[in-house]
PDB file of C-alpha atoms in Angstrom:
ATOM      1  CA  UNK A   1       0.000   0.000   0.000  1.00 60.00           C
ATOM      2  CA  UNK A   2       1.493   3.680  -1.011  1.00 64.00           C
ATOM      3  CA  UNK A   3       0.731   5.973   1.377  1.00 75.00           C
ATOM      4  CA  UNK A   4       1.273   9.175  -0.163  1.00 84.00           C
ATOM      5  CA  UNK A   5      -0.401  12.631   0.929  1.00 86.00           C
ATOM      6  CA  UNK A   6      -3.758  12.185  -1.055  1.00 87.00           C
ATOM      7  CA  UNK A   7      -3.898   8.709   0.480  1.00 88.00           C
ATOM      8  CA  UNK A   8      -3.756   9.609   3.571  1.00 90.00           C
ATOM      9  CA  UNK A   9      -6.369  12.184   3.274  1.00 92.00           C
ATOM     10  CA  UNK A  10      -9.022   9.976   1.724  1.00 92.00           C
ATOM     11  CA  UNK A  11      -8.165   7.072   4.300  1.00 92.00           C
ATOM     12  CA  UNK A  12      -8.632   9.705   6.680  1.00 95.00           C
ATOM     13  CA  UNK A  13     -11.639  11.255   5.705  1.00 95.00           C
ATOM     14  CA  UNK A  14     -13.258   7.744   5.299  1.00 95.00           C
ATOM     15  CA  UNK A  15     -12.314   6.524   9.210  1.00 96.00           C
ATOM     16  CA  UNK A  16     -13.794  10.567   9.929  1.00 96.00           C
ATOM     17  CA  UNK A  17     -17.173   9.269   8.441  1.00 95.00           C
ATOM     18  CA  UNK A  18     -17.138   5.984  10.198  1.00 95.00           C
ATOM     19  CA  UNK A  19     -16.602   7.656  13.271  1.00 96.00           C
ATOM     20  CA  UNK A  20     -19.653   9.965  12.425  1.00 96.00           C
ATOM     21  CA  UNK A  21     -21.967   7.044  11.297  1.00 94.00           C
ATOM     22  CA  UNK A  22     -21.278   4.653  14.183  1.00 94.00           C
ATOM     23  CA  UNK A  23     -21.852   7.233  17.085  1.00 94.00           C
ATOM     24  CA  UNK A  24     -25.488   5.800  18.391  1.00 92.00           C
ATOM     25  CA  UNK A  25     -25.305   2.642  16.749  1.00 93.00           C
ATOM     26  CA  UNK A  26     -24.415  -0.779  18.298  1.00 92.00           C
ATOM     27  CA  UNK A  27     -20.994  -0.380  16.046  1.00 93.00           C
ATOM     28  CA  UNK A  28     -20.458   2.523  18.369  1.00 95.00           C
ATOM     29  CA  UNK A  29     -18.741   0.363  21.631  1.00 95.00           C
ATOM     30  CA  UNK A  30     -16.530  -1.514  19.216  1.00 94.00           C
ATOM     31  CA  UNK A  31     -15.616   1.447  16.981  1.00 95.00           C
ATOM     32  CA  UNK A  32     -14.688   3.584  20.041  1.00 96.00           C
ATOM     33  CA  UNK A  33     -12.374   1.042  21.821  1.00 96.00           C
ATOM     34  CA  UNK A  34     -10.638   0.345  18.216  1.00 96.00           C
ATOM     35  CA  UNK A  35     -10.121   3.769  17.696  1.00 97.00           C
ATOM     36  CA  UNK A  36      -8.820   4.229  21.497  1.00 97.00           C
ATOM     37  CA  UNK A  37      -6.363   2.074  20.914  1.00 97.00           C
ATOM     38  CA  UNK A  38      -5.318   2.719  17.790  1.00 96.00           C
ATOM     39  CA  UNK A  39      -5.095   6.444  18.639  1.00 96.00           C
ATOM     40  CA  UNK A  40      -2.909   5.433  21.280  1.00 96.00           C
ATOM     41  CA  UNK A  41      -0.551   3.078  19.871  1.00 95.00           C
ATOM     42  CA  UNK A  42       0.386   1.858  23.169  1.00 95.00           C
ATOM     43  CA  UNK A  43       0.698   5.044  25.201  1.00 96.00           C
ATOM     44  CA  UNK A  44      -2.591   5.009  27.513  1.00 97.00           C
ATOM     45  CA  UNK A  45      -2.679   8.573  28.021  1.00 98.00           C
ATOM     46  CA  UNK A  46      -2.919   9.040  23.951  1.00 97.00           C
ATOM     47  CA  UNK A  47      -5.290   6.277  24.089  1.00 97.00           C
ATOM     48  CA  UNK A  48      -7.522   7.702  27.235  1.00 98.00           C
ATOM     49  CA  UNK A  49      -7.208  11.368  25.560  1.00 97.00           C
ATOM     50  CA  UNK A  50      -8.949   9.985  22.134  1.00 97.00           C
ATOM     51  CA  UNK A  51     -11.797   7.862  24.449  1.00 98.00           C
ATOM     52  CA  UNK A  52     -12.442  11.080  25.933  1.00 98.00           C
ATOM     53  CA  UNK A  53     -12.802  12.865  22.747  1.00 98.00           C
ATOM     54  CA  UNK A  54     -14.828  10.228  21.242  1.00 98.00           C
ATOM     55  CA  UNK A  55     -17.026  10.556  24.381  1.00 97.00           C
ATOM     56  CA  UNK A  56     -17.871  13.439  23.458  1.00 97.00           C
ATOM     57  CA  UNK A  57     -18.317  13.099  19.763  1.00 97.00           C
ATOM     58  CA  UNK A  58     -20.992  10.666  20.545  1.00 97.00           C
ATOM     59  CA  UNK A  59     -23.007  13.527  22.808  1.00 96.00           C
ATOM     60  CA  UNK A  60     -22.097  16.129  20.530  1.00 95.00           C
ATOM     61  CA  UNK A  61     -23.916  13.602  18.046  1.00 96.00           C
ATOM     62  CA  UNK A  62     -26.777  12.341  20.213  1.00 93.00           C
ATOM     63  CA  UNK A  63     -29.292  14.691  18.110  1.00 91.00           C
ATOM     64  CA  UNK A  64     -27.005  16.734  16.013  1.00 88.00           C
ATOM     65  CA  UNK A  65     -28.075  19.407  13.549  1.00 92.00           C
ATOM     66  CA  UNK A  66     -25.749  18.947  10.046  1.00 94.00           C
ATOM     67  CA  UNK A  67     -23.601  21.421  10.910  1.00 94.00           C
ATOM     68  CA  UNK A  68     -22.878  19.040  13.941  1.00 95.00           C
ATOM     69  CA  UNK A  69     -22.052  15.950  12.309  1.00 95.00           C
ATOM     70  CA  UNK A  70     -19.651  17.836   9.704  1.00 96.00           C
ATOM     71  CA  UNK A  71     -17.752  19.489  12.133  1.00 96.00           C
ATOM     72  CA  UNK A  72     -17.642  16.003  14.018  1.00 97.00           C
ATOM     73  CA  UNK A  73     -16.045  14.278  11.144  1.00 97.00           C
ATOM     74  CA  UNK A  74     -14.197  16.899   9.544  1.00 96.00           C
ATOM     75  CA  UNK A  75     -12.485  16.680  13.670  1.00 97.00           C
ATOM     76  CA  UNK A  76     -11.864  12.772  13.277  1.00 97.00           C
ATOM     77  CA  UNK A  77     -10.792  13.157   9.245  1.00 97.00           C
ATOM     78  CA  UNK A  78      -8.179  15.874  10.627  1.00 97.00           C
ATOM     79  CA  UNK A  79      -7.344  13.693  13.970  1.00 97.00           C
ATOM     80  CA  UNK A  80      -7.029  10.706  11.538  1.00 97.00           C
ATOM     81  CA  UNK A  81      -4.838  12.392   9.190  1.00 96.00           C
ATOM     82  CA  UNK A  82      -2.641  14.182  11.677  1.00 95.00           C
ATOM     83  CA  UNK A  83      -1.720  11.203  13.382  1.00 96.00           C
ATOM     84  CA  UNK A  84      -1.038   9.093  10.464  1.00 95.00           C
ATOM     85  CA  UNK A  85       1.322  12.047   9.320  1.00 94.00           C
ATOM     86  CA  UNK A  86       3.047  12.109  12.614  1.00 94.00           C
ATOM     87  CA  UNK A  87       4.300   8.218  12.609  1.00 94.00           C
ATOM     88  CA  UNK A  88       7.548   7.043  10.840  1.00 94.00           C
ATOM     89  CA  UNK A  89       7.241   5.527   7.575  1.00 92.00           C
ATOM     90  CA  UNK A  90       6.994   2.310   8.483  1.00 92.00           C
ATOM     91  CA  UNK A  91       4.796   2.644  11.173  1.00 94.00           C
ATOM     92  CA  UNK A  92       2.689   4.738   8.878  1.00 94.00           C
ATOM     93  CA  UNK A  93       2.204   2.187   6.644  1.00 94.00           C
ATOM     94  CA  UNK A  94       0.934  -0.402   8.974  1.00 94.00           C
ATOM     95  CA  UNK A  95      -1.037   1.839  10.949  1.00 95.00           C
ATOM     96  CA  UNK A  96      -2.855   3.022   7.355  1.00 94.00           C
ATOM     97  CA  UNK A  97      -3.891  -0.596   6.904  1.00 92.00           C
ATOM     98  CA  UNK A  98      -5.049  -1.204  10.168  1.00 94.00           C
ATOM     99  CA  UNK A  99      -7.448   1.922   9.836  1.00 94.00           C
ATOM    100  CA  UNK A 100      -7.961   0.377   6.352  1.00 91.00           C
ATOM    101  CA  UNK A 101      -9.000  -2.870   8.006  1.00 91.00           C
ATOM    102  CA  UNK A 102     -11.068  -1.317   9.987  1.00 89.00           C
ATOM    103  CA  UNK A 103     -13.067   0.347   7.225  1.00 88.00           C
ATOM    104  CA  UNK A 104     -13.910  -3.496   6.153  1.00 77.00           C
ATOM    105  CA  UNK A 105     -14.376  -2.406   2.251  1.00 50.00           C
ATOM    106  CA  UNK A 106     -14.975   1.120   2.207  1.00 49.00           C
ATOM    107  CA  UNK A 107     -11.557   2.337   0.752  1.00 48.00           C
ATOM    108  CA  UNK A 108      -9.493  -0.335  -1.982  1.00 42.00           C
ATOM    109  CA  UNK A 109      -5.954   0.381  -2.539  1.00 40.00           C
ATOM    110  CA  UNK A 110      -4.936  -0.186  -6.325  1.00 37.00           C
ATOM    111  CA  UNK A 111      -2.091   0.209  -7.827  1.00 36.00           C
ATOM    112  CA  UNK A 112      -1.153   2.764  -5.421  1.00 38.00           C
ATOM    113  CA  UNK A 113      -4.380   4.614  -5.507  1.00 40.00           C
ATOM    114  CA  UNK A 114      -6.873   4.550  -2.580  1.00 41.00           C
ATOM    115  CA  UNK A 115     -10.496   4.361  -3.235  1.00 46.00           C
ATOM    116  CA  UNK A 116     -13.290   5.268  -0.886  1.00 48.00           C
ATOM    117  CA  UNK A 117     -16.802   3.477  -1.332  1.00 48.00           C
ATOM    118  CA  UNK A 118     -19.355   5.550   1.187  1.00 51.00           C
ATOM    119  CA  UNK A 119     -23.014   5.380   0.759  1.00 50.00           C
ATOM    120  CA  UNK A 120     -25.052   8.633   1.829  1.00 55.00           C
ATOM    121  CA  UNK A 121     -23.037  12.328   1.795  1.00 56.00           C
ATOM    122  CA  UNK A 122     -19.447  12.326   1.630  1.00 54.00           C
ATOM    123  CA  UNK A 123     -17.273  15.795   1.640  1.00 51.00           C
ATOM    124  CA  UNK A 124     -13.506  15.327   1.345  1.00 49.00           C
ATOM    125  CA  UNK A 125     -11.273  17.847   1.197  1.00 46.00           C
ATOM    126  CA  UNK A 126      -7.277  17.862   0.338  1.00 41.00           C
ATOM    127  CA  UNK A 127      -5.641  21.047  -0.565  1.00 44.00           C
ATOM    128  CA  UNK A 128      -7.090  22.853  -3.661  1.00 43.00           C
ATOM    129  CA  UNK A 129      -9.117  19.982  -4.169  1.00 42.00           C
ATOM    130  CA  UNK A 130     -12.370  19.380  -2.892  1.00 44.00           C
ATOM    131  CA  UNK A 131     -15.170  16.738  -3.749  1.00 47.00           C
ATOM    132  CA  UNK A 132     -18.774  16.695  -2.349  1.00 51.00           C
ATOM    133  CA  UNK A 133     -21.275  13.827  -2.923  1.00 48.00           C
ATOM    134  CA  UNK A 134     -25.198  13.889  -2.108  1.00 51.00           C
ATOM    135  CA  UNK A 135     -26.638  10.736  -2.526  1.00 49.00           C
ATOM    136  CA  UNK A 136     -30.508  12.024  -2.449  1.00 50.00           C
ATOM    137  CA  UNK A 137     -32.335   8.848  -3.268  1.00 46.00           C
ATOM    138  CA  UNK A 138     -34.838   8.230  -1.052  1.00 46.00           C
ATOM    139  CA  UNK A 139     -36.605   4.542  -0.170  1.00 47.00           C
ATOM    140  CA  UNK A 140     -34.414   1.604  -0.261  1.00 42.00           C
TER     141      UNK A 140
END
């Protein structure tokens, strides 16, 4: 897996919506220790920091307005991002597929290129570039 700037900010900006779309949901417990830990890579004071932030993602998201849930995962896309960025390369790269793993099929790597799969609205943003999608079907 290449882990390049734009990779990191779509991986990112994926685990920033599954943060969003688990808080209130029975993924929620599971999600939240994952992410913990993960955040923490082994230093419990990282990891009890990112519990406490993700405590209070899921009240900020109990009955959020949109501007709520945006700023909510635009926080974890930027968390997610900034702490990939931070690790050595190595470490980068297996901490990118772990959050990848996580995911379970929402972002592909191929040939170097990650891919993010993410039914509903989706904003990501990465320098100049921006891409918005609003999936407005309604009725399953």
């Amino acid at each position: 897996m290449q882990v390049g700037p734009e990779e990191l900010a779509v991986l990112a900006a994926a685990g920033g919506a599954a943060v969003v779309q688990a808080a209130g949901t029975d993924a929620w417990t599971g999600l939240r220790s994952w992410v913990g830990r993960w955040s923490g890579r082994g230093d419990q004071r990282l990891e009890h920091a990112a519990l406490e932030r993700l405590d209070a993602t899921e009240a900020a998201l109990s009955d959020p307005t949109e501007a709520q849930a945006a700023h909510e995962q635009g926080y974890w896309s930027s968390r997610f991002e900034m702490l990939l960025e931070l690790l050595p390369p190595a470490e980068r790269v297996k901490a990118a597929g772990e959050l990848e793993s996580l995911l379970g099929g929402r972002t592909a790597a191929r040939n170097g290129v990650l891919n993010v799969h993410v039914s509903g609205n989706a904003s990501i943003q990465h320098g100049d570039y921006n891409i918005t999608v609003n999936d407005n079907r309604t009725g399953a």
